XYZ file of C-alpha atoms in Angstrom:
567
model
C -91.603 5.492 25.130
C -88.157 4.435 24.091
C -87.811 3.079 20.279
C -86.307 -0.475 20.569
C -83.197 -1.271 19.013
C -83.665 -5.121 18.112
C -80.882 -6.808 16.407
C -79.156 -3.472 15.742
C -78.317 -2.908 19.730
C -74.602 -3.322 20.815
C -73.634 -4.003 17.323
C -70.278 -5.694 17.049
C -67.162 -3.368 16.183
C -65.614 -3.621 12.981
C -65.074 -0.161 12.792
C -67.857 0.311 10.536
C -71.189 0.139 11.987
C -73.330 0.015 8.610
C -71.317 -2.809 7.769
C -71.818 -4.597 11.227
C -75.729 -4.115 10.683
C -75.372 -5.678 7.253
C -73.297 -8.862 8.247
C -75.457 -8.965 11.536
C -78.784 -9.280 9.115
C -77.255 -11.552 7.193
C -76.085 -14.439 9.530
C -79.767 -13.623 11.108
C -81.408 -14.656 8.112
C -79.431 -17.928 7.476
C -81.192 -18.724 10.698
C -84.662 -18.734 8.445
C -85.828 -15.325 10.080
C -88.099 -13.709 7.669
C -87.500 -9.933 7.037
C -90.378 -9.071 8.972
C -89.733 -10.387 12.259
C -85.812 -9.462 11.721
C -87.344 -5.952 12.317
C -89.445 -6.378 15.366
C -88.141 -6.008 19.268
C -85.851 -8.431 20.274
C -86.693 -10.208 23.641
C -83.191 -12.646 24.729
C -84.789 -15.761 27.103
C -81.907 -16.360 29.407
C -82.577 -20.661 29.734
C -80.583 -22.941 31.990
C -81.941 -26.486 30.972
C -78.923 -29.078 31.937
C -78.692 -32.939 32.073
C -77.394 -32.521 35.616
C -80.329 -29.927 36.369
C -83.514 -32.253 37.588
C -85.013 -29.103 38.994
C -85.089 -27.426 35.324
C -86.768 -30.789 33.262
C -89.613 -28.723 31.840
C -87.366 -26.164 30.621
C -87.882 -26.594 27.131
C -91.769 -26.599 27.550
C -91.313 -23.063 29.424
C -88.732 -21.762 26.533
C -91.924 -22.420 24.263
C -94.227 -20.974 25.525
C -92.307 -17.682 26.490
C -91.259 -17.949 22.997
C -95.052 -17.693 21.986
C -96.345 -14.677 24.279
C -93.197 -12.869 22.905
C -94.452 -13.335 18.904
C -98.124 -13.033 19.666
C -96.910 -9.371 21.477
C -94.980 -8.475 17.725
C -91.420 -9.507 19.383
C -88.751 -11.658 18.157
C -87.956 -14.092 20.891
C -83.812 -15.402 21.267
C -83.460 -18.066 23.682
C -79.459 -18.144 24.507
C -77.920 -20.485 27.115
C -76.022 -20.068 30.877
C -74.558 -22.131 32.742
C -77.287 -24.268 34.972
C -76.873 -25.151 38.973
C -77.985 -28.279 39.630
C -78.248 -28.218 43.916
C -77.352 -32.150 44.264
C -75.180 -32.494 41.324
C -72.434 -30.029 42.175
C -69.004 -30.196 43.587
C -68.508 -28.875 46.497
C -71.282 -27.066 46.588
C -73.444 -24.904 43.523
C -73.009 -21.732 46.128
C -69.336 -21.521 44.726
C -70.546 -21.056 40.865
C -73.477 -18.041 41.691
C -71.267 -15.662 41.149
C -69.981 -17.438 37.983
C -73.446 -18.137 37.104
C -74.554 -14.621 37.859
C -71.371 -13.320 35.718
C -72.741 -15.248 32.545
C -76.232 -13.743 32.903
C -75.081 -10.404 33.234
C -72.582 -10.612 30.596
C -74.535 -12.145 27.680
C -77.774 -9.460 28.339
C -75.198 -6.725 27.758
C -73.396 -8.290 24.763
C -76.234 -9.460 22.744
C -78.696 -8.023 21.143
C -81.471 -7.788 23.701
C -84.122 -5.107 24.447
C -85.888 -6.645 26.783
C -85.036 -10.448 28.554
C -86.717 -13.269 30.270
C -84.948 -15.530 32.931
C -86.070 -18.912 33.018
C -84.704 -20.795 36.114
C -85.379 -22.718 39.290
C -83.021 -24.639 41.399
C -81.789 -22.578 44.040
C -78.789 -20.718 42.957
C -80.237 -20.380 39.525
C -82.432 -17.844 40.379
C -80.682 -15.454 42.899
C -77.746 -15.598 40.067
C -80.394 -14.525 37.458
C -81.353 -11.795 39.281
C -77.804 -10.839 40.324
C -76.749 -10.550 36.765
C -79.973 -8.904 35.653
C -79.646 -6.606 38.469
C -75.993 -5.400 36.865
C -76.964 -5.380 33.619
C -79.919 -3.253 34.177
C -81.680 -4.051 31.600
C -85.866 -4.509 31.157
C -85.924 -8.309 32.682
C -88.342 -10.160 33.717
C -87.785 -13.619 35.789
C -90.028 -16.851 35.110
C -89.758 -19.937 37.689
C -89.943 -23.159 36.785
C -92.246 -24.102 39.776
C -92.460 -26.463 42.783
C -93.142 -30.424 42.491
C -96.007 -32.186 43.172
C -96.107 -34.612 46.141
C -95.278 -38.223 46.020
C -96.738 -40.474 48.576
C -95.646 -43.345 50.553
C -97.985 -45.683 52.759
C -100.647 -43.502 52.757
C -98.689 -40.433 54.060
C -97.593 -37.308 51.217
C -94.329 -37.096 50.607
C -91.719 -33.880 49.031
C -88.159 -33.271 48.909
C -86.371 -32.278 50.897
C -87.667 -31.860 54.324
C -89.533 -35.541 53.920
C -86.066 -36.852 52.768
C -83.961 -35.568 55.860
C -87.111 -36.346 58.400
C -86.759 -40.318 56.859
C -82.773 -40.136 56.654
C -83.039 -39.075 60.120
C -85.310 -42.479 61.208
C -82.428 -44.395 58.990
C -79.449 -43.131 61.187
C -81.719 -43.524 64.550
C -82.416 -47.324 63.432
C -86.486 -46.812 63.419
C -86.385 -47.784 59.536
C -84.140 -50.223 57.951
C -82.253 -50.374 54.665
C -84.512 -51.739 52.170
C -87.657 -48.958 53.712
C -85.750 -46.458 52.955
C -84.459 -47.510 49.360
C -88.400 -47.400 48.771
C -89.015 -44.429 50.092
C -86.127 -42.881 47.700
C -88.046 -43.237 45.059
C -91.396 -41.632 46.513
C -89.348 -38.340 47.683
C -89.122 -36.308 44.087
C -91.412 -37.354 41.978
C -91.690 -34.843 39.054
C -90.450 -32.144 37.244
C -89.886 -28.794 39.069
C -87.934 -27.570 42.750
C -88.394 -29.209 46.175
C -92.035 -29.716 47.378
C -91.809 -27.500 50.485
C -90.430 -23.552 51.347
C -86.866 -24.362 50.684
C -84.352 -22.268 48.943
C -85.874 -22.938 45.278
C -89.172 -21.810 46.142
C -88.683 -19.158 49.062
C -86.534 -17.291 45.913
C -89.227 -17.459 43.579
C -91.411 -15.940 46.171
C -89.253 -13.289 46.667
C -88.592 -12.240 43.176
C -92.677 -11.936 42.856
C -92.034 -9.503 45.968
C -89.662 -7.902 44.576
C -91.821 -7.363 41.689
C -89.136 -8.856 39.350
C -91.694 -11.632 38.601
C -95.766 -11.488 37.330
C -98.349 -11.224 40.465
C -99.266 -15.236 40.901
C -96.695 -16.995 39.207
C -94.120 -17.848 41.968
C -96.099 -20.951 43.623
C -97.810 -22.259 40.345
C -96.380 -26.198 40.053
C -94.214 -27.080 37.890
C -96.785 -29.477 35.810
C -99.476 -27.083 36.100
C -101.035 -25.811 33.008
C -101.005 -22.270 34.500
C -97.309 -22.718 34.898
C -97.111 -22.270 30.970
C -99.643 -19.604 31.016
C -97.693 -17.467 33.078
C -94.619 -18.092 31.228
C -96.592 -16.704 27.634
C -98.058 -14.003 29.632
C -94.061 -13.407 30.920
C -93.394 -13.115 27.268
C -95.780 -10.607 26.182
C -95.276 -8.214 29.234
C -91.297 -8.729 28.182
C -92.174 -7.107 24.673
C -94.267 -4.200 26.723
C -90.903 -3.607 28.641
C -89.165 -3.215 25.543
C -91.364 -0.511 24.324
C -91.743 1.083 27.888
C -88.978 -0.009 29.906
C -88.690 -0.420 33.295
C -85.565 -1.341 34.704
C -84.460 -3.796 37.582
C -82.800 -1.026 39.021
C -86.499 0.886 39.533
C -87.851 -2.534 40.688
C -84.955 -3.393 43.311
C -85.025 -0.561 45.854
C -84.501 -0.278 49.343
C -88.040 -0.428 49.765
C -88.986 -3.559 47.422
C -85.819 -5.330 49.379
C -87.363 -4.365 52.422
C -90.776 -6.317 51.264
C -88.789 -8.761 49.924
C -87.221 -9.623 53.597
C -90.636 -9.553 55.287
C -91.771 -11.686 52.597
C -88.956 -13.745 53.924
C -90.082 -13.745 57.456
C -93.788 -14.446 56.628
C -92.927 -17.520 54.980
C -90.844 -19.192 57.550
C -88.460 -19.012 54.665
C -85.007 -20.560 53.666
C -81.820 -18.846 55.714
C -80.261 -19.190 52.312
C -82.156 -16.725 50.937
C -80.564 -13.994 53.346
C -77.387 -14.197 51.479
C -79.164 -14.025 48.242
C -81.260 -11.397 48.684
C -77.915 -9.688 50.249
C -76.130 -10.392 46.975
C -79.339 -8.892 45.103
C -79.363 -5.786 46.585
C -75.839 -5.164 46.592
C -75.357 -5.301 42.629
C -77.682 -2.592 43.332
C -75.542 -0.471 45.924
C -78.403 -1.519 48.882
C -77.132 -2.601 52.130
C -79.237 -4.786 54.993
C -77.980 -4.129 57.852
C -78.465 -6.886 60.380
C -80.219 -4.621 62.786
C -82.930 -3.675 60.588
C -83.521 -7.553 59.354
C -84.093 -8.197 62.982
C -86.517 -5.297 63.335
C -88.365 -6.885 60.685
C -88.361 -9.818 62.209
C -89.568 -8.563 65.052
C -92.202 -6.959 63.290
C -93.835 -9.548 61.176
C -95.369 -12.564 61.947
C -95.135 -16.380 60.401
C -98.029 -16.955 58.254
C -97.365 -19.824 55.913
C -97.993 -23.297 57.445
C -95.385 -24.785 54.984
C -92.782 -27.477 55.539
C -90.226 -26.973 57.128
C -91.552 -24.955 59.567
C -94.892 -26.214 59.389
C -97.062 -28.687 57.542
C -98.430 -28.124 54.004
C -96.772 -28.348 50.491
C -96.172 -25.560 47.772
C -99.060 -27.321 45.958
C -101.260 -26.146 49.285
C -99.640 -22.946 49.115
C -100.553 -22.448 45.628
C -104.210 -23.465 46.270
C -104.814 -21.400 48.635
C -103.961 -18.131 47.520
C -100.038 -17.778 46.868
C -97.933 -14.738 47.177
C -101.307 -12.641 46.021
C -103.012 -13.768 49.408
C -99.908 -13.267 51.640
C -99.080 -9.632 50.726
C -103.206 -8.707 51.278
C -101.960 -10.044 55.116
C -98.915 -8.400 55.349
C -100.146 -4.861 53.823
C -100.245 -2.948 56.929
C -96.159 -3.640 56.961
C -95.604 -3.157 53.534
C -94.252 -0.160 51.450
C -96.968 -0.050 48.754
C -95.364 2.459 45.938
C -93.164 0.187 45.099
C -93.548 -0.652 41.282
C -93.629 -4.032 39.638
C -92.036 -4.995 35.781
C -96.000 -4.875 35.003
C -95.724 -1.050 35.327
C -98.235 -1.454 38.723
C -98.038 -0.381 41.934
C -98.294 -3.058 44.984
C -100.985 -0.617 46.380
C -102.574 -0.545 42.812
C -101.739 -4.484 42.695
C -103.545 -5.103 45.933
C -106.661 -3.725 45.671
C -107.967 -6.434 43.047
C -110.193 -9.250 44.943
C -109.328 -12.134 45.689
C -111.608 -15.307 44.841
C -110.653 -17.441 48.151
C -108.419 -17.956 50.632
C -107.497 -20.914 52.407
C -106.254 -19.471 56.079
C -105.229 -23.094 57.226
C -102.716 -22.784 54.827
C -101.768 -18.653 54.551
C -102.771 -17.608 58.243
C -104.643 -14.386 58.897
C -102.041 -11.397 60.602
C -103.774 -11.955 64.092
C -104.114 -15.742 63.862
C -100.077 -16.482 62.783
C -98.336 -19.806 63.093
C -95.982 -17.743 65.144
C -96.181 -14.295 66.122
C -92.457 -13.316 65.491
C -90.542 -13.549 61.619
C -89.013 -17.097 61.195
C -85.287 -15.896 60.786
C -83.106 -13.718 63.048
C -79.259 -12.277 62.890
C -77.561 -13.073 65.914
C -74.296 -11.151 66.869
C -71.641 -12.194 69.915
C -67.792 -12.399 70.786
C -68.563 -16.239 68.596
C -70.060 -13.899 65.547
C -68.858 -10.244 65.770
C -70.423 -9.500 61.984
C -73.330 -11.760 62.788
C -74.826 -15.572 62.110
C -78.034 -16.440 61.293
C -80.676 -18.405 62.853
C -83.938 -20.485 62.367
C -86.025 -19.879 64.686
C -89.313 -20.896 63.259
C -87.641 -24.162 62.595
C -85.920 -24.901 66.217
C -86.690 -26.363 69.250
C -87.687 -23.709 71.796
C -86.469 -25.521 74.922
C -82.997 -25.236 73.236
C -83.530 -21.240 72.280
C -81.764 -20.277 75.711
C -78.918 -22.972 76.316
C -75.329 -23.046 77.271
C -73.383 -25.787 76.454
C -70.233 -27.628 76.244
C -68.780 -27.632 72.843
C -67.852 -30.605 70.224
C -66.015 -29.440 67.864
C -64.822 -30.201 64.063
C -62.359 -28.906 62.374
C -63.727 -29.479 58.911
C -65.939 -31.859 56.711
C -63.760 -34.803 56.420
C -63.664 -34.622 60.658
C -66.868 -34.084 60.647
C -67.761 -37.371 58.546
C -64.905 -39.295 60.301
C -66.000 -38.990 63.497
C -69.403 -37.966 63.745
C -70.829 -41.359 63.932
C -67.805 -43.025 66.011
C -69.017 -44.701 69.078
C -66.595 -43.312 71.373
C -67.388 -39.455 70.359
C -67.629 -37.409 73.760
C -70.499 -36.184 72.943
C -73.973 -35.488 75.205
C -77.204 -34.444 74.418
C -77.109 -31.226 76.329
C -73.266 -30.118 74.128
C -73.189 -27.710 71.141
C -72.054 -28.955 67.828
C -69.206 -27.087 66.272
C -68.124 -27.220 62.636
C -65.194 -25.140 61.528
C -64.122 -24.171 58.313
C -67.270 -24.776 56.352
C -67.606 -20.878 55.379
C -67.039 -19.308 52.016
C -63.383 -19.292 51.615
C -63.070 -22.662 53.657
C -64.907 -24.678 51.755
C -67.064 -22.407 49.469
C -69.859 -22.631 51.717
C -71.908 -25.954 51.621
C -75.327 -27.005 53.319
C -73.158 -28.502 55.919
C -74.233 -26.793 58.978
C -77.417 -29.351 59.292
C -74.849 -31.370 60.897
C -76.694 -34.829 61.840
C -76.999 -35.879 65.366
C -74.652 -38.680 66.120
C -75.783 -41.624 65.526
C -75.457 -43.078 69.044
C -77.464 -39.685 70.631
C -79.531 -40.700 67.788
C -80.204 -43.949 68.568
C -80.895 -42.857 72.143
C -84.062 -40.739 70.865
C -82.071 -37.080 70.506
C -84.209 -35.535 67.878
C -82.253 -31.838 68.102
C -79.009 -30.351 69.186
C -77.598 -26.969 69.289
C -75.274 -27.124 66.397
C -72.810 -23.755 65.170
C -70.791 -23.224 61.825
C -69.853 -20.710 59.174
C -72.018 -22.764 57.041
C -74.911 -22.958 55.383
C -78.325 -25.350 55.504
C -80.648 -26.745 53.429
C -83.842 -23.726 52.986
C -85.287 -27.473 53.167
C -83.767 -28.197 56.734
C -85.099 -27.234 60.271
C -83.774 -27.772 63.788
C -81.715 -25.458 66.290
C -78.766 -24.225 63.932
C -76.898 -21.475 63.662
C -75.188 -20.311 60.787
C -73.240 -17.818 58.511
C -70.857 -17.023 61.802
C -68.888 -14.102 60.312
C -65.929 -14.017 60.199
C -65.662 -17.498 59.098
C -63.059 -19.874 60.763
C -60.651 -20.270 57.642
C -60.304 -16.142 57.742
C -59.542 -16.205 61.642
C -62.847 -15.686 63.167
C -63.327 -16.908 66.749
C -65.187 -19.500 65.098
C -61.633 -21.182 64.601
C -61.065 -20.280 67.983
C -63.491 -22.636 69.616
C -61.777 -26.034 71.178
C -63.179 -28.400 73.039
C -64.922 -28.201 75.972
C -65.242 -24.704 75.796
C -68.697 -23.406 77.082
C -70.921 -21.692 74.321
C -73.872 -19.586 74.842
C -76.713 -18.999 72.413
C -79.860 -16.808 73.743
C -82.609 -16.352 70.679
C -83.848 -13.938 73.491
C -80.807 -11.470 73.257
C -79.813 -12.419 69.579
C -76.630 -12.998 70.960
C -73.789 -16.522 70.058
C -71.056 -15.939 72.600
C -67.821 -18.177 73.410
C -67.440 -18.237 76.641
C -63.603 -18.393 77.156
C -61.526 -15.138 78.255
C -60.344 -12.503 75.366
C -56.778 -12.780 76.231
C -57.147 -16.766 75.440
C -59.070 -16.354 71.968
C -56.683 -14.076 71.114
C -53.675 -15.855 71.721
C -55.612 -19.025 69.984
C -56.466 -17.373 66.878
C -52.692 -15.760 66.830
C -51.596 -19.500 66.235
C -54.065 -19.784 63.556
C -53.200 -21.142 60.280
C -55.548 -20.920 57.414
C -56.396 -24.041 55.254
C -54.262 -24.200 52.684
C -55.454 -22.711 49.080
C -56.483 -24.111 45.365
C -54.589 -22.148 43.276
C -55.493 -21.947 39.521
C -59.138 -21.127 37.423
C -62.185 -20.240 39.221
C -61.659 -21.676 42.169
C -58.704 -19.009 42.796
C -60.847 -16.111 41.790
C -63.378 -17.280 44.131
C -61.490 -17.548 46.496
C -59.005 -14.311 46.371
C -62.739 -12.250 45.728
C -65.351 -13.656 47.538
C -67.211 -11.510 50.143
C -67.866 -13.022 53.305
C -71.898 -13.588 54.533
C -73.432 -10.478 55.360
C -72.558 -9.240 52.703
C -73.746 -11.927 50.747
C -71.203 -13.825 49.630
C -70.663 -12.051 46.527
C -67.366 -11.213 44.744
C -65.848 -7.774 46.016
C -65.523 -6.136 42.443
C -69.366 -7.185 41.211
C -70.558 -4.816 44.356
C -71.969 -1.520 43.296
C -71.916 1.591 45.464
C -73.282 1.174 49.233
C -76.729 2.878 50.423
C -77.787 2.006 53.537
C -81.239 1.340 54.169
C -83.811 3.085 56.252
């Protein structure tokens, strides 16, 4: 047992630390702290609530209630602010401010006064930066979630963001629903407080950080408005105050082995692609690499179990009901590494062997009755991807899974929005979609790579095309995509090789992408290449000049600790 160091940890310098204990006290107590709690643990609550943040609304309720496991456990709880990623209120894209994000965490747990913290986040890049920067920091951390919406409905039928929104947006551009049906059905798609209804980014991430065991058993799937949602978040508190008397660090959390649950996790769920590059980024702060060979031998390995939107049918609600995380890991045991130690102090052998009341298998299959017998993501690697892409297979059309095709290419969003939808696009059903320049130097890597079928193959009844970029989709999105190609266009990749008419090949089979147009030609292509021209000043040029490319998880170069290769 280590003795906490409350408000006199990482005392400011004034070249006189008895002094700097002194002043520190005394500002504290003009904040009305009584002497007594001024001497108790300190436990820092990391919040993110934002006006341009629907996803964190109940923020303050969480805050509270953290706040009160942390003083019934004899702590003194400090809720300090971040910066907050709002998914659908960020230009061009919340994936460019992670790192940023993840930079603020990290730096105000090591700064302040802290001996034990609790992250409070949700939206989708909230919590992978979260984790990043508690990761680095290294500090006892635990994370908290704010937890999934509840379903609208609409004509009978339940409704959740943001699969229901693209399947309807989809029926807009095809003509099958008109303008004022879908300006009612706006309204029906979000209708609460919490992340998107289905196994999107948001809520694949809190799943894994309950694999991980950088989150309480039960907690990640718990709805937003539930009342167990604030239980967990005072329970959250008290176990931070344990981890300030007995700490356990992220860095004996993360390990290769926890990451390696973590990723089957992944694959169980039918999970977002998204949260390859997080979990990438995770590790790495960490000095663990995922190779792209062992992700597929995972995926290989380990079945689909959750019948969740995208890739199925149910809602996080359903997922919650009938058993969570809890129930999924008893299925997935046999694959799992079971030493691995949560922030509770407990095994996920020790963790496993406690009952279970029920569990719904419509909802969380059994291992030998799966919704699909293979994991639902896969790297692919080709002359189109020499580092590797990813791809959703639990969310594409199999009659497309072994296809070549005729490519339509894009140079870049603003072609892409130009001339998707122009009447005289050559363009048939049977061609490969090809966006350029959508990676994480090109355009800091937006949900762009769901490009839409055009509207005229739309119209005709297309419901799916095989469609390529250096991209990323929505965790919410599904169809035959593939994504991450690394190296991205704007670095020279044969991505911004492709031209069209050029014949593409994509076998799920072989886990191969491959351009089909002679080396001699590619080369001489991408020696005429010209990157798009850079922003220059602020973020935006540190971004840029530092940002890792996908497989390595899109993480800044310098914020990378020391590689270790996983079994």
């Amino acid at each position: 047992m280590s003795q906490p160091l409350g408000l006199y940890g990482g005392l400011t310098n004034y070249g006189d630390r008895d002094f700097a204990r002194y002043l520190r006290r005394s500002f504290a107590r003009s904040m009305g702290i009584s002497n007594e709690l001024l001497t108790r643990p300190v436990v820092g609550i990391a919040i993110s609530p934002s006006g341009f943040n629907n996803c964190h609304r109940s923020m303050p309720e969480l805050t509270e209630a953290v706040s009160r496991g942390v003083l019934a456990a004899g702590g003194l709880p400090r809720p300090f602010p971040t910066i907050s990623l709002g998914e659908v209120f960020l230009s061009p894209t919340s994936m460019m401010f992670r790192n940023l994000m993840s930079m603020d965490v990290e730096e105000m747990i090591r700064a302040q006064p802290m001996d034990a913290v609790v992250l409070i986040g949700g939206c989708d890049k909230t919590v992978p930066a979260q984790l990043m920067g508690a990761a680095a920091a290294d500090k006892p951390a635990i994370q908290v979630v704010t937890g999934p919406m509840m379903t609208g409905r609409y004509h009978g039928e339940r409704l959740g963001a943001c699969t229901d929104c693209r399947r309807f947006w989809a029926k807009y551009r095809a003509g099958e629903i008109g303008t004022e049906e879908i300006s009612e059905i706006e309204g029906r798609l979000s209708v609460g407080a919490g992340t998107c209804a289905v196994m999107g980014t948001a809520s694949t991430m809190a799943c894994i950080a309950e694999a991980l065991g950088m989150s309480l058993p039960g907690t990640a799937a718990i709805p937003a408005v539930h009342s167990a949602r604030l239980v967990a978040a005072e329970e959250s508190g008290k176990t931070a105050v344990h981890l300030a008397q007995h700490p356990i660090t992220p860095s004996q959390v993360i390990t290769s082995q926890s990451v390696e649950n973590a990723f089957r996790v992944l694959m169980a769920l039918g999970g977002s692609t998204n949260a390859v590059i997080h979990l990438t980024a995770i590790a790495g702060r960490l000095g663990i690499r995922i190779s792209m060979a062992r992700l597929n031998e995972l995926s290989d390995e380990t079945p689909v179990l959750v019948d969740l939107k995208p890739v199925g049918e149910g809602y996080m609600e359903d997922f919650y009901s009938a058993g969570g995380v809890d129930a999924l890991l008893r299925e997935l045991r046999p694959l799992l590494h079971l030493g691995c130690i949560g922030i509770d102090g407990v095994t996920l052998g020790e963790r496993l062997t406690a009952p279970l009341d029920w569990v719904d298998h419509n909802v969380i299959r059994s291992f030998d009755q799966p919704v699909s017998a293979t994991g639902g993501l896969i790297a692919l690697t080709g002359s189109l991807a020499p580092e590797g892409a990813i791809f959703k297979r639990a969310a594409a059309t199999p009659a497309l899974f072994e296809l070549e095709g005729r490519a339509v290419v894009f140079d870049g969003l603003d072609d892409l929005a130009r001339r998707i939808d122009d009447p005289e696009l050559d363009v048939e059903p049977n061609d490969i979609l090809v966006l350029q320049n959508a990676g994480p130097i090109g355009a800091a890597m937006p949900e762009a790579g769901y490009l839409p079928i055009p509207s005229k193959l739309a119209r005709a009844g297309v419901k799916d095309m095989v469609r390529i970029s250096d991209a990323r989709m929505s965790g919410t999105a599904y169809g035959t995509i593939v994504l991450h190609v690394a190296p991205e266009a704007a670095m020279g990749g044969p991505l911004a090789a492709v031209r069209n008419g050029d014949r593409i090949r994509l076998s799920v089979d072989n886990k191969r992408i491959d351009l089909l147009v002679d080396e001699r030609e590619i080369k001489r292509r991408l020696d005429a290449h010209k990157p798009p021209a850079a922003r220059a000043r602020g973020y935006a040029a540190l971004y840029r000049r530092c940002v890792l490319q996908a497989p390595e998880g899109c993480d800044f170069d310098f914020l990378v600790g020391g590689k270790t290769d996983m079994a």
